[in-house]
PDB file of C-alpha atoms and ligand atoms in Angstrom:
ATOM      1  CA  MET K   1     -23.469   4.721 -33.688  1.00 69.00           C
ATOM      2  CA  SER K   2     -25.780   2.358 -31.794  1.00 80.00           C
ATOM      3  CA  ARG K   3     -26.461   2.993 -28.105  1.00 83.00           C
ATOM      4  CA  GLU K   4     -24.693  -0.272 -27.224  1.00 83.00           C
ATOM      5  CA  VAL K   5     -21.506   0.641 -29.105  1.00 83.00           C
ATOM      6  CA  PHE K   6     -21.603   4.144 -27.640  1.00 78.00           C
ATOM      7  CA  ASP K   7     -21.909   2.787 -24.049  1.00 81.00           C
ATOM      8  CA  LYS K   8     -19.004   0.391 -24.609  1.00 80.00           C
ATOM      9  CA  LEU K   9     -16.804   3.113 -26.088  1.00 81.00           C
ATOM     10  CA  ASN K  10     -17.753   5.509 -23.311  1.00 80.00           C
ATOM     11  CA  GLY K  11     -16.905   2.882 -20.680  1.00 84.00           C
ATOM     12  CA  PHE K  12     -13.574   2.227 -22.338  1.00 83.00           C
ATOM     13  CA  LEU K  13     -12.709   5.936 -22.517  1.00 80.00           C
ATOM     14  CA  ASN K  14     -13.596   6.396 -18.814  1.00 83.00           C
ATOM     15  CA  TRP K  15     -11.332   3.471 -17.949  1.00 83.00           C
ATOM     16  CA  TYR K  16      -8.569   4.958 -20.106  1.00 80.00           C
ATOM     17  CA  GLN K  17      -8.931   8.345 -18.421  1.00 79.00           C
ATOM     18  CA  ASP K  18      -8.781   6.732 -14.942  1.00 80.00           C
ATOM     19  CA  LEU K  19      -5.562   5.029 -15.970  1.00 79.00           C
ATOM     20  CA  TYR K  20      -3.773   7.857 -17.712  1.00 75.00           C
ATOM     21  CA  GLY K  21      -5.139  10.820 -15.778  1.00 74.00           C
ATOM     22  CA  LYS K  22      -7.333  13.770 -16.493  1.00 66.00           C
ATOM     23  CA  GLU K  23      -5.125  15.425 -19.094  1.00 61.00           C
ATOM     24  CA  TRP K  24      -5.217  12.367 -21.244  1.00 62.00           C
ATOM     25  CA  PHE K  25      -5.081  11.936 -24.942  1.00 62.00           C
ATOM     26  CA  VAL K  26      -5.507   8.752 -26.900  1.00 64.00           C
ATOM     27  CA  ARG K  27      -2.329   7.301 -28.322  1.00 66.00           C
ATOM     28  CA  ASN K  28      -2.813   4.210 -30.477  1.00 68.00           C
ATOM     29  CA  GLY K  29       0.336   2.636 -29.044  1.00 74.00           C
ATOM     30  CA  ASP K  30      -1.029   2.841 -25.492  1.00 77.00           C
ATOM     31  CA  ILE K  31      -4.332   1.286 -26.458  1.00 76.00           C
ATOM     32  CA  LEU K  32      -2.720  -1.528 -28.411  1.00 75.00           C
ATOM     33  CA  ALA K  33      -0.298  -2.240 -25.534  1.00 80.00           C
ATOM     34  CA  ALA K  34      -3.193  -2.303 -23.055  1.00 82.00           C
ATOM     35  CA  ILE K  35      -5.137  -4.742 -25.243  1.00 79.00           C
ATOM     36  CA  ARG K  36      -2.079  -6.937 -25.796  1.00 79.00           C
ATOM     37  CA  ASN K  37      -1.314  -7.003 -22.060  1.00 85.00           C
ATOM     38  CA  GLY K  38      -4.867  -7.957 -21.150  1.00 86.00           C
ATOM     39  CA  GLU K  39      -5.289  -4.710 -19.213  1.00 87.00           C
ATOM     40  CA  ILE K  40      -8.671  -3.631 -20.588  1.00 83.00           C
ATOM     41  CA  GLY K  41     -11.184  -3.430 -17.761  1.00 85.00           C
ATOM     42  CA  LEU K  42      -8.612  -3.840 -14.960  1.00 93.00           C
ATOM     43  CA  SER K  43      -8.481  -1.158 -12.268  1.00 94.00           C
ATOM     44  CA  PRO K  44      -5.580   1.299 -12.514  1.00 94.00           C
ATOM     45  CA  LEU K  45      -3.988  -0.323  -9.461  1.00 96.00           C
ATOM     46  CA  GLN K  46      -4.252  -3.803 -11.004  1.00 96.00           C
ATOM     47  CA  VAL K  47      -2.711  -2.502 -14.229  1.00 95.00           C
ATOM     48  CA  PHE K  48       0.130  -1.044 -12.182  1.00 96.00           C
ATOM     49  CA  LYS K  49       0.588  -4.369 -10.376  1.00 98.00           C
ATOM     50  CA  GLY K  50       0.776  -6.225 -13.684  1.00 96.00           C
ATOM     51  CA  ARG K  51       3.432  -3.851 -14.916  1.00 95.00           C
ATOM     52  CA  ILE K  52       5.765  -4.147 -11.925  1.00 98.00           C
ATOM     53  CA  GLN K  53       5.224  -7.651 -10.552  1.00 98.00           C
ATOM     54  CA  ASP K  54       8.134  -9.197 -12.468  1.00 98.00           C
ATOM     55  CA  CYS K  55      10.518  -6.604 -11.005  1.00 98.00           C
ATOM     56  CA  GLN K  56      14.174  -7.646 -10.877  1.00 98.00           C
ATOM     57  CA  LYS K  57      15.598  -4.255  -9.919  1.00 98.00           C
ATOM     58  CA  CYS K  58      17.304  -5.644  -6.815  1.00 98.00           C
ATOM     59  CA  SER K  59      18.598  -9.038  -5.713  1.00 98.00           C
ATOM     60  CA  LEU K  60      15.424  -9.796  -3.697  1.00 98.00           C
ATOM     61  CA  GLY K  61      13.770 -10.516  -7.038  1.00 98.00           C
ATOM     62  CA  LYS K  62      15.872 -13.676  -7.246  1.00 98.00           C
ATOM     63  CA  THR K  63      15.089 -15.037  -3.773  1.00 98.00           C
ATOM     64  CA  ARG K  64      11.399 -14.175  -3.488  1.00 98.00           C
ATOM     65  CA  LYS K  65       8.662 -16.678  -4.246  1.00 98.00           C
ATOM     66  CA  ASN K  66       6.034 -13.993  -4.799  1.00 98.00           C
ATOM     67  CA  PHE K  67       6.017 -10.254  -5.384  1.00 98.00           C
ATOM     68  CA  VAL K  68       3.743  -8.870  -2.631  1.00 98.00           C
ATOM     69  CA  PHE K  69       2.120  -5.852  -4.272  1.00 98.00           C
ATOM     70  CA  GLY K  70      -0.381  -5.004  -1.514  1.00 98.00           C
ATOM     71  CA  HIS K  71      -4.029  -5.766  -1.055  1.00 98.00           C
ATOM     72  CA  GLY K  72      -7.353  -4.330  -0.011  1.00 98.00           C
ATOM     73  CA  ASN K  73      -9.868  -1.665  -0.892  1.00 98.00           C
ATOM     74  CA  GLU K  74      -8.404   0.266  -3.798  1.00 97.00           C
ATOM     75  CA  ASN K  75     -10.398   3.353  -2.767  1.00 97.00           C
ATOM     76  CA  ALA K  76      -9.632   3.019   0.918  1.00 98.00           C
ATOM     77  CA  ASP K  77      -9.558   6.116   3.093  1.00 98.00           C
ATOM     78  CA  ILE K  78      -7.156   4.378   5.477  1.00 98.00           C
ATOM     79  CA  MET K  79      -3.944   2.799   4.224  1.00 98.00           C
ATOM     80  CA  PHE K  80      -1.517   0.761   6.335  1.00 98.00           C
ATOM     81  CA  ILE K  81       2.159   0.518   5.446  1.00 99.00           C
ATOM     82  CA  GLY K  82       4.319  -2.285   6.826  1.00 98.00           C
ATOM     83  CA  GLU K  83       7.977  -3.127   6.368  1.00 98.00           C
ATOM     84  CA  ALA K  84       8.389  -6.089   4.020  1.00 98.00           C
ATOM     85  CA  PRO K  85       6.773  -9.479   3.386  1.00 98.00           C
ATOM     86  CA  GLY K  86       7.684 -12.316   5.755  1.00 98.00           C
ATOM     87  CA  HIS K  87       7.645 -16.044   4.985  1.00 98.00           C
ATOM     88  CA  GLU K  88       3.848 -16.465   4.893  1.00 98.00           C
ATOM     89  CA  GLU K  89       3.383 -13.351   2.806  1.00 98.00           C
ATOM     90  CA  ASP K  90       6.065 -14.483   0.353  1.00 98.00           C
ATOM     91  CA  MET K  91       4.325 -17.855   0.042  1.00 98.00           C
ATOM     92  CA  LYS K  92       0.868 -16.369  -0.544  1.00 98.00           C
ATOM     93  CA  GLY K  93       1.744 -13.134  -2.358  1.00 98.00           C
ATOM     94  CA  LEU K  94      -0.383 -11.123   0.094  1.00 98.00           C
ATOM     95  CA  PRO K  95       0.606  -8.688   2.865  1.00 98.00           C
ATOM     96  CA  PHE K  96       0.115  -9.437   6.560  1.00 98.00           C
ATOM     97  CA  VAL K  97      -1.307 -12.944   6.312  1.00 98.00           C
ATOM     98  CA  GLY K  98       0.936 -14.542   8.960  1.00 97.00           C
ATOM     99  CA  LYS K  99       0.839 -14.133  12.751  1.00 98.00           C
ATOM    100  CA  SER K 100       1.434 -10.368  12.536  1.00 98.00           C
ATOM    101  CA  GLY K 101      -1.477 -10.142  10.117  1.00 98.00           C
ATOM    102  CA  GLN K 102      -3.787 -12.006  12.504  1.00 98.00           C
ATOM    103  CA  LEU K 103      -2.914  -9.534  15.236  1.00 98.00           C
ATOM    104  CA  LEU K 104      -3.443  -6.635  12.834  1.00 98.00           C
ATOM    105  CA  ASN K 105      -6.919  -8.023  12.069  1.00 98.00           C
ATOM    106  CA  GLN K 106      -7.718  -8.105  15.802  1.00 98.00           C
ATOM    107  CA  MET K 107      -6.497  -4.521  16.184  1.00 98.00           C
ATOM    108  CA  LEU K 108      -8.659  -3.457  13.250  1.00 98.00           C
ATOM    109  CA  GLU K 109     -11.675  -5.088  14.888  1.00 98.00           C
ATOM    110  CA  LYS K 110     -11.099  -2.999  18.005  1.00 97.00           C
ATOM    111  CA  ILE K 111     -11.589   0.147  15.936  1.00 97.00           C
ATOM    112  CA  THR K 112     -14.513  -1.482  14.081  1.00 97.00           C
ATOM    113  CA  LEU K 113     -12.664  -1.789  10.785  1.00 97.00           C
ATOM    114  CA  LYS K 114     -12.256  -4.838   8.572  1.00 96.00           C
ATOM    115  CA  ARG K 115      -9.473  -5.786   6.184  1.00 97.00           C
ATOM    116  CA  GLU K 116     -11.828  -5.083   3.260  1.00 97.00           C
ATOM    117  CA  ASP K 117     -12.129  -1.455   4.399  1.00 97.00           C
ATOM    118  CA  VAL K 118      -8.420  -0.640   4.194  1.00 98.00           C
ATOM    119  CA  PHE K 119      -5.506  -1.009   1.809  1.00 98.00           C
ATOM    120  CA  ILE K 120      -2.300  -2.614   3.072  1.00 98.00           C
ATOM    121  CA  ALA K 121       1.116  -2.395   1.427  1.00 99.00           C
ATOM    122  CA  ASN K 122       4.757  -2.583   2.461  1.00 98.00           C
ATOM    123  CA  ILE K 123       7.911  -0.527   1.987  1.00 98.00           C
ATOM    124  CA  LEU K 124       9.475  -3.536   0.182  1.00 98.00           C
ATOM    125  CA  LYS K 125       7.519  -5.770  -2.179  1.00 99.00           C
ATOM    126  CA  CYS K 126       9.836  -8.759  -1.795  1.00 98.00           C
ATOM    127  CA  ARG K 127      10.904 -10.712   1.268  1.00 98.00           C
ATOM    128  CA  PRO K 128      14.436 -10.072   2.524  1.00 98.00           C
ATOM    129  CA  PRO K 129      16.142 -13.430   3.258  1.00 97.00           C
ATOM    130  CA  ASN K 130      15.638 -14.554   6.875  1.00 96.00           C
ATOM    131  CA  ASN K 131      13.473 -11.453   7.453  1.00 95.00           C
ATOM    132  CA  ARG K 132      16.529  -9.250   7.851  1.00 98.00           C
ATOM    133  CA  ASP K 133      16.017  -5.464   7.851  1.00 97.00           C
ATOM    134  CA  PRO K 134      15.652  -3.914   4.391  1.00 98.00           C
ATOM    135  CA  LEU K 135      18.924  -2.494   3.055  1.00 98.00           C
ATOM    136  CA  PRO K 136      18.953   1.240   2.190  1.00 98.00           C
ATOM    137  CA  GLU K 137      19.496   0.481  -1.513  1.00 98.00           C
ATOM    138  CA  GLU K 138      16.570  -1.977  -1.506  1.00 98.00           C
ATOM    139  CA  VAL K 139      14.345   0.710   0.001  1.00 98.00           C
ATOM    140  CA  SER K 140      15.445   3.389  -2.452  1.00 98.00           C
ATOM    141  CA  THR K 141      14.852   1.025  -5.380  1.00 98.00           C
ATOM    142  CA  CYS K 142      11.436  -0.200  -4.214  1.00 98.00           C
ATOM    143  CA  ILE K 143       9.832   2.776  -2.465  1.00 98.00           C
ATOM    144  CA  PRO K 144       8.828   4.573  -5.691  1.00 98.00           C
ATOM    145  CA  TYR K 145       6.319   1.724  -6.203  1.00 98.00           C
ATOM    146  CA  LEU K 146       4.758   2.511  -2.827  1.00 98.00           C
ATOM    147  CA  HIS K 147       4.717   6.250  -3.541  1.00 98.00           C
ATOM    148  CA  LYS K 148       2.789   5.524  -6.738  1.00 98.00           C
ATOM    149  CA  GLN K 149       0.358   3.219  -4.876  1.00 98.00           C
ATOM    150  CA  ILE K 150      -0.373   5.934  -2.310  1.00 98.00           C
ATOM    151  CA  GLU K 151      -0.927   8.412  -5.144  1.00 98.00           C
ATOM    152  CA  MET K 152      -3.386   5.987  -6.764  1.00 97.00           C
ATOM    153  CA  VAL K 153      -5.318   4.935  -3.634  1.00 98.00           C
ATOM    154  CA  GLN K 154      -5.441   8.531  -2.337  1.00 98.00           C
ATOM    155  CA  PRO K 155      -6.035   7.565   1.311  1.00 98.00           C
ATOM    156  CA  LYS K 156      -7.179  10.201   3.777  1.00 98.00           C
ATOM    157  CA  VAL K 157      -4.949   8.779   6.525  1.00 98.00           C
ATOM    158  CA  LEU K 158      -1.767   6.702   6.473  1.00 98.00           C
ATOM    159  CA  ILE K 159      -0.709   4.403   9.302  1.00 99.00           C
ATOM    160  CA  ALA K 160       2.941   3.352   9.428  1.00 99.00           C
ATOM    161  CA  LEU K 161       3.431  -0.001  11.138  1.00 98.00           C
ATOM    162  CA  GLY K 162       6.802   0.092  12.853  1.00 98.00           C
ATOM    163  CA  ARG K 163      10.063   1.993  12.653  1.00 98.00           C
ATOM    164  CA  VAL K 164      11.130   0.978   9.151  1.00 98.00           C
ATOM    165  CA  ALA K 165       7.841   2.085   7.563  1.00 98.00           C
ATOM    166  CA  ALA K 166       7.696   5.304   9.579  1.00 98.00           C
ATOM    167  CA  GLN K 167      11.304   6.380   9.053  1.00 98.00           C
ATOM    168  CA  ASN K 168      11.231   5.710   5.327  1.00 98.00           C
ATOM    169  CA  LEU K 169       7.889   7.406   4.681  1.00 98.00           C
ATOM    170  CA  LEU K 170       8.861  10.430   6.742  1.00 98.00           C
ATOM    171  CA  LYS K 171      12.531  10.424   5.675  1.00 98.00           C
ATOM    172  CA  SER K 172      13.423  10.610   9.354  1.00 98.00           C
ATOM    173  CA  GLN K 173      15.953   8.946  11.627  1.00 98.00           C
ATOM    174  CA  GLU K 174      13.911   9.554  14.791  1.00 98.00           C
ATOM    175  CA  SER K 175      13.163   6.603  17.055  1.00 98.00           C
ATOM    176  CA  LEU K 176       9.722   4.994  17.029  1.00 98.00           C
ATOM    177  CA  THR K 177       9.117   6.383  20.512  1.00 98.00           C
ATOM    178  CA  ARG K 178       9.555   9.935  19.220  1.00 98.00           C
ATOM    179  CA  LEU K 179       7.507   9.298  16.103  1.00 98.00           C
ATOM    180  CA  ARG K 180       4.424   7.909  17.918  1.00 98.00           C
ATOM    181  CA  ASN K 181       1.636   9.886  19.597  1.00 97.00           C
ATOM    182  CA  ARG K 182       1.299  12.669  17.065  1.00 97.00           C
ATOM    183  CA  SER K 183       0.153  13.232  13.519  1.00 98.00           C
ATOM    184  CA  TRP K 184       2.746  13.756  10.759  1.00 98.00           C
ATOM    185  CA  GLN K 185       2.230  14.623   7.116  1.00 98.00           C
ATOM    186  CA  TYR K 186       3.187  12.588   4.078  1.00 98.00           C
ATOM    187  CA  GLN K 187       2.434  14.619   0.925  1.00 98.00           C
ATOM    188  CA  ASN K 188      -0.322  16.456   2.825  1.00 97.00           C
ATOM    189  CA  ILE K 189      -1.847  13.192   4.073  1.00 98.00           C
ATOM    190  CA  PRO K 190      -1.945  12.792   7.881  1.00 98.00           C
ATOM    191  CA  LEU K 191       0.338   9.943   8.944  1.00 98.00           C
ATOM    192  CA  ILE K 192       0.192   8.169  12.292  1.00 98.00           C
ATOM    193  CA  VAL K 193       2.961   5.889  13.514  1.00 98.00           C
ATOM    194  CA  THR K 194       2.402   2.778  15.601  1.00 98.00           C
ATOM    195  CA  PHE K 195       4.225  -0.381  16.614  1.00 98.00           C
ATOM    196  CA  HIS K 196       4.803  -3.147  14.140  1.00 98.00           C
ATOM    197  CA  PRO K 197       2.406  -6.007  15.025  1.00 98.00           C
ATOM    198  CA  ALA K 198       5.403  -8.368  15.249  1.00 98.00           C
ATOM    199  CA  TYR K 199       6.749  -6.173  18.071  1.00 98.00           C
ATOM    200  CA  ILE K 200       3.387  -6.309  19.863  1.00 98.00           C
ATOM    201  CA  LEU K 201       3.392 -10.117  19.539  1.00 98.00           C
ATOM    202  CA  ARG K 202       6.665 -10.132  21.481  1.00 98.00           C
ATOM    203  CA  ASN K 203       5.469  -7.450  23.949  1.00 98.00           C
ATOM    204  CA  MET K 204       1.747  -7.909  24.473  1.00 98.00           C
ATOM    205  CA  SER K 205       1.757  -5.073  27.042  1.00 98.00           C
ATOM    206  CA  ALA K 206       2.137  -2.715  24.025  1.00 98.00           C
ATOM    207  CA  LEU K 207      -1.204  -3.824  22.563  1.00 98.00           C
ATOM    208  CA  ASP K 208      -3.336  -1.166  24.249  1.00 98.00           C
ATOM    209  CA  ASP K 209      -0.939   1.587  23.159  1.00 98.00           C
ATOM    210  CA  GLY K 210      -1.026   0.185  19.627  1.00 98.00           C
ATOM    211  CA  VAL K 211      -4.832   0.254  19.591  1.00 98.00           C
ATOM    212  CA  ASN K 212      -4.750   3.813  20.956  1.00 98.00           C
ATOM    213  CA  ASP K 213      -2.480   4.800  18.059  1.00 98.00           C
ATOM    214  CA  LEU K 214      -5.112   3.455  15.673  1.00 98.00           C
ATOM    215  CA  LYS K 215      -7.773   5.457  17.527  1.00 98.00           C
ATOM    216  CA  LEU K 216      -5.623   8.562  17.048  1.00 98.00           C
ATOM    217  CA  ALA K 217      -5.519   7.750  13.318  1.00 98.00           C
ATOM    218  CA  ILE K 218      -9.315   7.483  13.233  1.00 98.00           C
ATOM    219  CA  ALA K 219      -9.598  10.820  15.059  1.00 98.00           C
ATOM    220  CA  GLN K 220      -7.370  12.393  12.365  1.00 97.00           C
ATOM    221  CA  TYR K 221      -9.533  10.770   9.708  1.00 97.00           C
ATOM    222  CA  GLU K 222     -12.704  12.237  11.246  1.00 96.00           C
ATOM    223  CA  LYS K 223     -11.082  15.685  10.971  1.00 95.00           C
ATOM    224  CA  VAL K 224     -10.200  15.427   7.283  1.00 92.00           C
ATOM    225  CA  ARG K 225     -12.908  13.167   5.762  1.00 90.00           C
TER     226      ARG K 225
HETATM  227  N1  LIG M   1       5.479  -7.774   8.266  1.00 76.83           N
HETATM  228  C1  LIG M   1       5.413  -6.715   7.418  1.00 76.83           C
HETATM  229  O1  LIG M   1       5.991  -5.674   7.672  1.00 76.83           O
HETATM  230  N2  LIG M   1       4.682  -6.840   6.327  1.00 76.83           N
HETATM  231  C2  LIG M   1       4.011  -7.943   6.019  1.00 76.83           C
HETATM  232  O2  LIG M   1       3.345  -7.962   4.969  1.00 76.83           O
HETATM  233  C3  LIG M   1       4.089  -9.013   6.918  1.00 76.83           C
HETATM  234  C4  LIG M   1       4.829  -8.928   8.024  1.00 76.83           C
END
C-alpha cells in the first residue's frame, strides 16, 4: 500500500472512530450510508446535524423556517443553553443572533470570551409560534437532541440562560431566583444558571448580576479545567 493511500485510509478510519466511538467496528452499511449522505470528512456534530435537521417529530417542524441546531466551537469548554429560537434565529438558522444575542455577545466580552470560543444551543431547535413558552411535550421530544450535543461537545461548564433552560436541564421546578448563585451538576458537568438575555434587555439593572453569574461559571471552569 502506498504511503498516500495509507494516510487517506488512516484519516478515514480516525474520522469513523470519532463518529462511532471508541468501541467501533466497520460495518459496510454504515460506510456506504455515510458516503451516500455526503458525510465523509464532516465533524461528528455536523453529521449529527445533517441527520436531525429535517425533524418533524412535533408540530413546530411545520411552522419553522429553519431548524436551529446550535453553533460555535465544537470542542468548546463552555457551552450556553438557551430556550428556543426567536424570529431572527428562525430566519437565519443560528442561535442568539437577534437582540438577545447582541446582549449575550456584550456579556461574553465582559468575561473576555468571544462567540467563537463557546458553543451555543437551545432546549428547542424550532421556534414556537409568537415566541410562546415551549410546551412540555415539545421539550420532551426535542431535548434528547440537546443531550446528545452536550455529550458530543463535552463542555467543562454549562451555562443555562433563563428559567426554561435551567429547569429542563436540571429537571427542577425551582424558580430562577433559587437556581442562581450556585453551581449545579448536569451529568457531572458543573452548571451555572443566569438570566435569559431577553429578561436583562427588559431589566437592565439585572445586567451586572448576569455578568457576575458568568464570572461564577468561569470560576467553576478554572476549578475543573
Ligand atoms: N432566545 C433563546 O432562548 N434562544 C435563541 O437562540 C434566541 C433567543
